Short mmCIF file of C-alpha atoms in Angstrom, two decimals:
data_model
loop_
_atom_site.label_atom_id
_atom_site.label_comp_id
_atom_site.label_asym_id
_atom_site.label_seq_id
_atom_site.Cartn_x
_atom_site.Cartn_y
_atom_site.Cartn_z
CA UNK S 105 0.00 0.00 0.00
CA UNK S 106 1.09 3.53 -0.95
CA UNK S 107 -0.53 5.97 0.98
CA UNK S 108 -0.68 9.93 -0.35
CA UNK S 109 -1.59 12.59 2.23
CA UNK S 110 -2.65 15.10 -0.52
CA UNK S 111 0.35 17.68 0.84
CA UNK S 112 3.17 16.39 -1.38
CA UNK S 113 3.57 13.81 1.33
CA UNK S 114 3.56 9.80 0.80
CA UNK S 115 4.33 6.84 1.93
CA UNK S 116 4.45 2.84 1.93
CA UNK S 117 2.98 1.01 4.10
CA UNK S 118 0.32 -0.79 5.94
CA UNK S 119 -3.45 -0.67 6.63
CA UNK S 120 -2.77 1.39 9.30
CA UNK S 121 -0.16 4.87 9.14
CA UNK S 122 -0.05 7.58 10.83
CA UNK S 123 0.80 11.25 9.31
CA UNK S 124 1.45 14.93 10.90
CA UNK S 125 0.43 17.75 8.71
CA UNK S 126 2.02 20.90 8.79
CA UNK S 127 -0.09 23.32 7.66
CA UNK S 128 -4.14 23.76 7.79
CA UNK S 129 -6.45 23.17 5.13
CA UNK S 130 -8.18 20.65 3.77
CA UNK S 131 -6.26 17.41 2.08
CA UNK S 132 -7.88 14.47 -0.17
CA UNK S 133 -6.40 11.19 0.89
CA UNK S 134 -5.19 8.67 -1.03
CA UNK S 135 -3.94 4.84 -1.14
CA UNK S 136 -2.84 2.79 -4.07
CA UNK S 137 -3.46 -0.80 -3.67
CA UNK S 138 -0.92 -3.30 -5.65
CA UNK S 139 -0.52 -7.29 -5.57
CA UNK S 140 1.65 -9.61 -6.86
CA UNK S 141 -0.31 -10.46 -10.02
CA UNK S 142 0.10 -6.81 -11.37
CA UNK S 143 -3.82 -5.66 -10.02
CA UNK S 144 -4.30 -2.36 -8.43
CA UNK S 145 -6.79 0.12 -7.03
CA UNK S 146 -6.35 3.98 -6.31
CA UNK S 147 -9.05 4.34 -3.46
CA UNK S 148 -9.87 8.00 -2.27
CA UNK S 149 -11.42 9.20 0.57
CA UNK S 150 -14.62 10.42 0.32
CA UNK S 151 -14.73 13.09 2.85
CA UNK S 152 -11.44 15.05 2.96
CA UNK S 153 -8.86 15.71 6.04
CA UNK S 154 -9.56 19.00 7.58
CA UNK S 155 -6.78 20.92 9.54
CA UNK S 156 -8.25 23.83 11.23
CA UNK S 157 -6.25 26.84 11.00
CA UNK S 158 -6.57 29.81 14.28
CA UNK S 159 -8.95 31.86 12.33
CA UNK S 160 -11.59 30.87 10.07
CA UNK S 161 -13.79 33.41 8.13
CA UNK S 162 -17.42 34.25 7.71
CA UNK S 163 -18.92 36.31 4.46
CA UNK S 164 -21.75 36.12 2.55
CA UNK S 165 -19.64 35.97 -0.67
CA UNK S 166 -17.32 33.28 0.60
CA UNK S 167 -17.16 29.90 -1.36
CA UNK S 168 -17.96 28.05 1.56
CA UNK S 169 -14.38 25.67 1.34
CA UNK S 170 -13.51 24.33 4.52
CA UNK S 171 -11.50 25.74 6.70
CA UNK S 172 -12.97 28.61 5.54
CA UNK S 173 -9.03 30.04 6.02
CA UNK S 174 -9.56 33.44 3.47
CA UNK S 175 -11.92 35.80 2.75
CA UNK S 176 -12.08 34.45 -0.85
CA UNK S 177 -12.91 30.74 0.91
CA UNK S 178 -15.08 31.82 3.86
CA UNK S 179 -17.72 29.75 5.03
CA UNK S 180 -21.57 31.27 4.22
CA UNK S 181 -22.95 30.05 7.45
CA UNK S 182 -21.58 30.82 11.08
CA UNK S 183 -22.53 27.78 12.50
CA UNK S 184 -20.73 25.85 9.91
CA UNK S 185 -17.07 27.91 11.02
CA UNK S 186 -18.58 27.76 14.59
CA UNK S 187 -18.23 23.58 13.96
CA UNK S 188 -15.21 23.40 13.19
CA UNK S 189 -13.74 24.99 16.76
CA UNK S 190 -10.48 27.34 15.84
CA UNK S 191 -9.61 29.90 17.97
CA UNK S 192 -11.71 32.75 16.14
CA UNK S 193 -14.32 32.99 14.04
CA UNK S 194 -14.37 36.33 12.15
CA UNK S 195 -17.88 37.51 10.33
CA UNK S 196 -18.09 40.30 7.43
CA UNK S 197 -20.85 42.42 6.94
CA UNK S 198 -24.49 41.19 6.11
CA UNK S 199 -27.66 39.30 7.18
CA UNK S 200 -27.17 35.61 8.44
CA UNK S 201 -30.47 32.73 8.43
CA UNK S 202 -29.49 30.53 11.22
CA UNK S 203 -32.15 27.66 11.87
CA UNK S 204 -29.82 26.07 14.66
CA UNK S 205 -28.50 27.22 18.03
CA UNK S 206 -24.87 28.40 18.03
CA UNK S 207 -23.34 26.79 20.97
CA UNK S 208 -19.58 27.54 22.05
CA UNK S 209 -18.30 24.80 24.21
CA UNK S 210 -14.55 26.23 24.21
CA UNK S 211 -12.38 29.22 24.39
CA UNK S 212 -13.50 30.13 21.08
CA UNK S 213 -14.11 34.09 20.19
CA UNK S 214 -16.55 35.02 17.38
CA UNK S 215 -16.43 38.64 16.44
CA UNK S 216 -18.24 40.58 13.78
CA UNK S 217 -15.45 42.68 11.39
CA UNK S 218 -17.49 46.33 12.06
CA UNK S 219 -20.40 45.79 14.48
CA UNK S 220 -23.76 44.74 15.35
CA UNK S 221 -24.73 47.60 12.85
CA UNK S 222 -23.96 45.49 10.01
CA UNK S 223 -23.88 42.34 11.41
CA UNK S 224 -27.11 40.50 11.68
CA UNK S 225 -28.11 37.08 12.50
CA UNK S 226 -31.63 36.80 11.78
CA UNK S 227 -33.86 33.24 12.98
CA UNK S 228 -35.41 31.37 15.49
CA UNK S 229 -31.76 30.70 17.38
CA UNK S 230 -29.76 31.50 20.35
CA UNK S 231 -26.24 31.98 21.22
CA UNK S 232 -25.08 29.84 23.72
CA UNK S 233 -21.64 30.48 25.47
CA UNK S 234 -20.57 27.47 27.31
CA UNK S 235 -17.26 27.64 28.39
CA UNK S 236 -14.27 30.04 30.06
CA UNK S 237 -12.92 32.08 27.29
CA UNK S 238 -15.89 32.06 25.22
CA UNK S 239 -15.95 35.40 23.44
CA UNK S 240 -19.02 36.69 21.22
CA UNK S 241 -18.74 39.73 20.60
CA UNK S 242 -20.36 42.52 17.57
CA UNK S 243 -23.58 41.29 16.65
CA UNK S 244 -27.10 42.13 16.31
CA UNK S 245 -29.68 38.89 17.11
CA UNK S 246 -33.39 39.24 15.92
CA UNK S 247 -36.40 36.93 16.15
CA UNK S 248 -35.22 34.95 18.47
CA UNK S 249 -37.71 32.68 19.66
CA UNK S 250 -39.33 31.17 22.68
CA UNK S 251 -37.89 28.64 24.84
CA UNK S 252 -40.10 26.58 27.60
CA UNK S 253 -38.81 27.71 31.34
CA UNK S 254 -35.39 28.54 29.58
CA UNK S 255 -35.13 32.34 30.07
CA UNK S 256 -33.19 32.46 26.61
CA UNK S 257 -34.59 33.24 23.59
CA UNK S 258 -31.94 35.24 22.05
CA UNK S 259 -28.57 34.34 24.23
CA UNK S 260 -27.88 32.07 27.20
CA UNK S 261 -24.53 33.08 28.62
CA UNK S 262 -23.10 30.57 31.43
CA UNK S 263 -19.23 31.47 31.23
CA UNK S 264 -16.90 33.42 28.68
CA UNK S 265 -18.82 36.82 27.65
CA UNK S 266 -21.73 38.47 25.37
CA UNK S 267 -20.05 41.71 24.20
CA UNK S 268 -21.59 44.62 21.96
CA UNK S 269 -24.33 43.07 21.10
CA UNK S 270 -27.93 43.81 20.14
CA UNK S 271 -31.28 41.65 21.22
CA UNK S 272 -34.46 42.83 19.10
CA UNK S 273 -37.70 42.06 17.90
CA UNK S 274 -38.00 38.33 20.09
CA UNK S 275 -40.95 36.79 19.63
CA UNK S 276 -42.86 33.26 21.01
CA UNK S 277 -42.64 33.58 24.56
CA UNK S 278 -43.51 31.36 26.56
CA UNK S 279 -43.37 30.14 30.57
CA UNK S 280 -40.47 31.33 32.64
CA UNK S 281 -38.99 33.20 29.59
CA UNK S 282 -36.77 35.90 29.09
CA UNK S 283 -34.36 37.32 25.81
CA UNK S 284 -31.53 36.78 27.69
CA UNK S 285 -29.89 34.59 30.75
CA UNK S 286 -26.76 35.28 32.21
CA UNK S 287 -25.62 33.36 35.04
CA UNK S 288 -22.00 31.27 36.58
CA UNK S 289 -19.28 32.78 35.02
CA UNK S 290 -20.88 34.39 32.62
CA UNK S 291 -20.92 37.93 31.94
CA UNK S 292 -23.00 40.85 29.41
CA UNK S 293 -21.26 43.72 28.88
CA UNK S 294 -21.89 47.30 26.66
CA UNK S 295 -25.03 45.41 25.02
CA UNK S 296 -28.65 46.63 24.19
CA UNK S 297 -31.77 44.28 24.56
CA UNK S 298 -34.82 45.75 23.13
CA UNK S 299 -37.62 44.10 24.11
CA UNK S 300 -40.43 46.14 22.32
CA UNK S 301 -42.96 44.53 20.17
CA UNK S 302 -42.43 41.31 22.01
CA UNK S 303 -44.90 38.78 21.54
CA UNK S 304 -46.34 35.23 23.55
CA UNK S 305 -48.96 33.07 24.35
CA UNK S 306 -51.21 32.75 27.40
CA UNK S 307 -48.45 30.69 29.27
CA UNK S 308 -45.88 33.78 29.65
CA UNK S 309 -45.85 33.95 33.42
CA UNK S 310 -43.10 34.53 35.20
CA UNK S 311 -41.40 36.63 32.06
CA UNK S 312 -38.45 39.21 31.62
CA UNK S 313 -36.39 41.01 29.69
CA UNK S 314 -33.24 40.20 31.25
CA UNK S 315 -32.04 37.34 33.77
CA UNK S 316 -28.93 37.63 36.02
CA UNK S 317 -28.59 35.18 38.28
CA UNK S 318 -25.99 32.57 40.13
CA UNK S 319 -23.03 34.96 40.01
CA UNK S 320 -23.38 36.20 36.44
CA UNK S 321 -22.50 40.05 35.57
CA UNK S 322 -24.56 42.31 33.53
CA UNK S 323 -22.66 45.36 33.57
CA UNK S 324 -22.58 48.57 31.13
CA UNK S 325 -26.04 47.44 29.07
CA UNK S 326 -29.23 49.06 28.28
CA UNK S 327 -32.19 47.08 28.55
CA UNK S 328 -35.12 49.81 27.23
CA UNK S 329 -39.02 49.48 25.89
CA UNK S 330 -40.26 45.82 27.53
CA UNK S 331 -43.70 46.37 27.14
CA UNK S 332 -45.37 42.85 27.18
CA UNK S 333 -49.26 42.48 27.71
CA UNK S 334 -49.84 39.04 29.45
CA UNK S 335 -52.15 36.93 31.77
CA UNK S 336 -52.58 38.98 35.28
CA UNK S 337 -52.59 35.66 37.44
CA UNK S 338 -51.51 34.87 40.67
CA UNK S 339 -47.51 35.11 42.32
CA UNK S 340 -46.88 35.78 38.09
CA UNK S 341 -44.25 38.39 38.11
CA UNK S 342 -43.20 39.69 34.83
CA UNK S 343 -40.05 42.82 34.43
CA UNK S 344 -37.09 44.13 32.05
CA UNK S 345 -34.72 42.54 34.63
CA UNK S 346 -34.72 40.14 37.19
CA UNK S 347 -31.83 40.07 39.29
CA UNK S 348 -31.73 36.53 40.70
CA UNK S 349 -29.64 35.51 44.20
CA UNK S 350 -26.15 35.92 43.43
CA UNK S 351 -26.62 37.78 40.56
CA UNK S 352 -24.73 41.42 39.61
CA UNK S 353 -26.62 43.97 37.80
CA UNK S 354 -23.99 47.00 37.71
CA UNK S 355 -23.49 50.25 35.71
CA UNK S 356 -26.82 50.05 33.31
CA UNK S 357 -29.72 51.88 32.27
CA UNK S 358 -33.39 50.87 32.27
CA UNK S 359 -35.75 52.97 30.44
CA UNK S 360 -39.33 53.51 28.99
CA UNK S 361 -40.71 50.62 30.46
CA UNK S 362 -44.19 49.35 31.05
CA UNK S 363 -45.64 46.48 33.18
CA UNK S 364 -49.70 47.77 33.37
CA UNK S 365 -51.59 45.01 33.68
CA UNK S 366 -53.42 44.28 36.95
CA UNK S 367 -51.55 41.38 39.40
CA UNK S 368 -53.41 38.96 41.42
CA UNK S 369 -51.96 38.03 44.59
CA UNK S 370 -48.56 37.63 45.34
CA UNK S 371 -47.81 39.06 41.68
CA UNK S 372 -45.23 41.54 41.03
CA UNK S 373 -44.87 44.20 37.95
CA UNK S 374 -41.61 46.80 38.04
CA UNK S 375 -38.91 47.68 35.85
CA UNK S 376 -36.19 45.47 37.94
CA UNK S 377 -37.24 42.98 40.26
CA UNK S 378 -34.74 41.66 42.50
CA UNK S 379 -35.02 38.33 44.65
CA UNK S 380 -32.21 37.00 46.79
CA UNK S 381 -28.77 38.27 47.70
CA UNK S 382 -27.34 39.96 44.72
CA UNK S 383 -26.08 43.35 43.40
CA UNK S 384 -27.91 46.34 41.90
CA UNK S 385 -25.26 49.27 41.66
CA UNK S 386 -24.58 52.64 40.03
CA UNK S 387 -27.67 51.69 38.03
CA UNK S 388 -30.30 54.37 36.01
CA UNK S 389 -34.24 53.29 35.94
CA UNK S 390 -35.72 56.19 34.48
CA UNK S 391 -39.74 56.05 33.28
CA UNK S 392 -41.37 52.94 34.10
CA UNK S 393 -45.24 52.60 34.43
CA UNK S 394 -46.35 49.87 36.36
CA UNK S 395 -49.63 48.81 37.87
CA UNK S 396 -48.17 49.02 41.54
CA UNK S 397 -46.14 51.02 43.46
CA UNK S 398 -42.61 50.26 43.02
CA UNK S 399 -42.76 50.74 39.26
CA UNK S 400 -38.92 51.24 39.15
CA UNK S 401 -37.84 48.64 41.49
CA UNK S 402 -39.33 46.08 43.35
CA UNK S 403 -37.32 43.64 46.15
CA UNK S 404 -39.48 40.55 46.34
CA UNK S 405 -36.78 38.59 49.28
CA UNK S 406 -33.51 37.84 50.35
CA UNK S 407 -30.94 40.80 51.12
CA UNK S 408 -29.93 42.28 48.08
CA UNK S 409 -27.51 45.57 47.82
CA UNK S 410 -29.03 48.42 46.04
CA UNK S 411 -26.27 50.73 46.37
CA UNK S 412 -25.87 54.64 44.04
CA UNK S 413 -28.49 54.36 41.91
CA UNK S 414 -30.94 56.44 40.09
CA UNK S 415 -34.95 55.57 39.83
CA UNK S 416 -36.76 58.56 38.86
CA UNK S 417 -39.99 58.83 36.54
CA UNK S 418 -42.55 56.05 38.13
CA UNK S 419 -45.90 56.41 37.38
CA UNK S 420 -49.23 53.74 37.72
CA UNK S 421 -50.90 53.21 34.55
CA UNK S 422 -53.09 56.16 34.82
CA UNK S 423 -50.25 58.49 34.49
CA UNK S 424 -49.71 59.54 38.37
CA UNK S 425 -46.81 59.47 40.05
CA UNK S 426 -45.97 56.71 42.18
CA UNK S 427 -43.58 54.95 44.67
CA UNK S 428 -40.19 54.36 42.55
CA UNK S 429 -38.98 51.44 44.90
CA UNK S 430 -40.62 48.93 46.44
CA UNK S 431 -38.90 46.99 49.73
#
């Protein structure tokens, strides 16, 4: 048996070689089969070796040839360079379907080239960071879609970090739900979630904008417009944020939103509702409208720290003025 590596590299030998290659890229693998009666058979590989290179590249007029290693050869599909774990994924301008969840399980970074301005990625999908190191970082997610008692429609953020990025237009809400989750190790920073024109079935108790919880960070966001109409039941709470027991809210704003509908018992509306023993600091809630007092901020238990911030602008749904915090 001759075996060829498809690098300029061969070699004789058995069923069984072994072969280092140098450089990435993709490489068609060969062996030529001989006996003693003069017979022999070329047999190729049908799916070729890939070597990942460090960086592979996203753009919507790539050729889509793994690894994806130039501009000219860049894959047409994130999830497809997402696959095929190098240490960055780089996208280029434009709009990106995505049917399937993009899920980092390493120290991977995926970064837009010039923003979440330009850089869309439009489905029903989530971004799921999953691991230390885990970077995403210059995007804007749309659409995103419901999840059952998941509180992640649009990104789900357990370690690494979600980073200039912007949630819109989520839609398909259901119980326990929220456009974002950030929790562990995880950390949001210098992003904007939009929740306007959100939309949800009779189920959406218990539903928010944002989720911080279990030691996660939100720091440096805005979180603006959650204005969701929904069943008035019992103990359902529904806000823009929820800060959860360990959870660190620090350094955002919260504006223009609106929680009207009347609560039963035990239910809670406000712009940030905080439950357990986390952080709210150097924090802006400006012009909420709720259907209780509290419109701005509401602490439902535990011992949180609410330390230098700014609620100002809380008014019932009739228009007057009410309390801005709630203890």
């Amino acid at each position: 048996l001759v075996w060829d590596f498809g690098d300029g590299e061969s070699v004789a030998g058995g069923k069984r070689v072994t072969h280092t290659f140098e450089a990435p890229g993709g490489y068609t693998v060969k062996v030529h089969a001989s006996n003693g009666a003069a017979e022999e058979k070329e047999i190729v590989a049908t799916t070729p070796v890939v070597v990942v290179p460090q960086v592979c590249y996203v753009s919507k007029e790539g050729k889509g040839i793994a690894p994806y290693m130039t501009w000219e050869n860049a894959a047409t599909n994130i999830a497809d360079a997402v696959e095929l774990n190098p240490k960055t994924v780089i996208v280029s301008n434009g709009l990106y379907q995505i049917s399937t969840e993009i899920s980092i399980h390493t120290d991977l970074e995926l970064r837009s080239v010039n923003g979440p301005e330009v850089t869309i990625v439009d489905a029903e999908c989530k971004c799921r960071n999953q691991a230390e190191g885990a970077v995403v970082d210059g995007f804007t997610f749309r659409r995103g879609a419901g999840n059952w008692d998941t509180k992640s429609s649009f990104a789900r953020v357990e370690a690494g970090v979600l980073s200039r990025c912007i949630m819109s237009n989520c839609h398909g809400m259901v119980y326990r739900d929220s456009a974002v989750l950030v929790k562990g190790s995880g950390r949001m920073t210098d992003c904007l979630v939009d929740t306007y024109n959100m939309g949800g079935n009779a189920d959406c108790v218990h539903f928010f904008g944002t989720v911080v919880q279990d030691g996660g960070v939100i720091e440096r966001c805005t979180i603006q417009r959650y204005n969701y109409t929904t069943q008035g039941g019992a103990g359902n709470t529904h806000g823009a944020v929820h800060v959860e027991g360990t959870g660190i809210f620090r350094n955002c704003l919260v504006k223009d939103c609106v929680t009207t509908q009347p609560a039963g018992d035990g239910a809670y509306r406000a712009a940030v509702l905080v439950s357990g023993d986390g952080v709210v600091e150097n924090c802006t809630i400006v012009n909420s409208t709720s259907c209780q007092p509290g419109a701005g901020l509401t602490i439902l238990s535990g011992t949180p720290t609410v330390r230098n911030c700014i609620v100002w602008g809380a008014k019932l749904g009739d228009g007057t003025e009410t309390t801005a915090v709630r203890d």
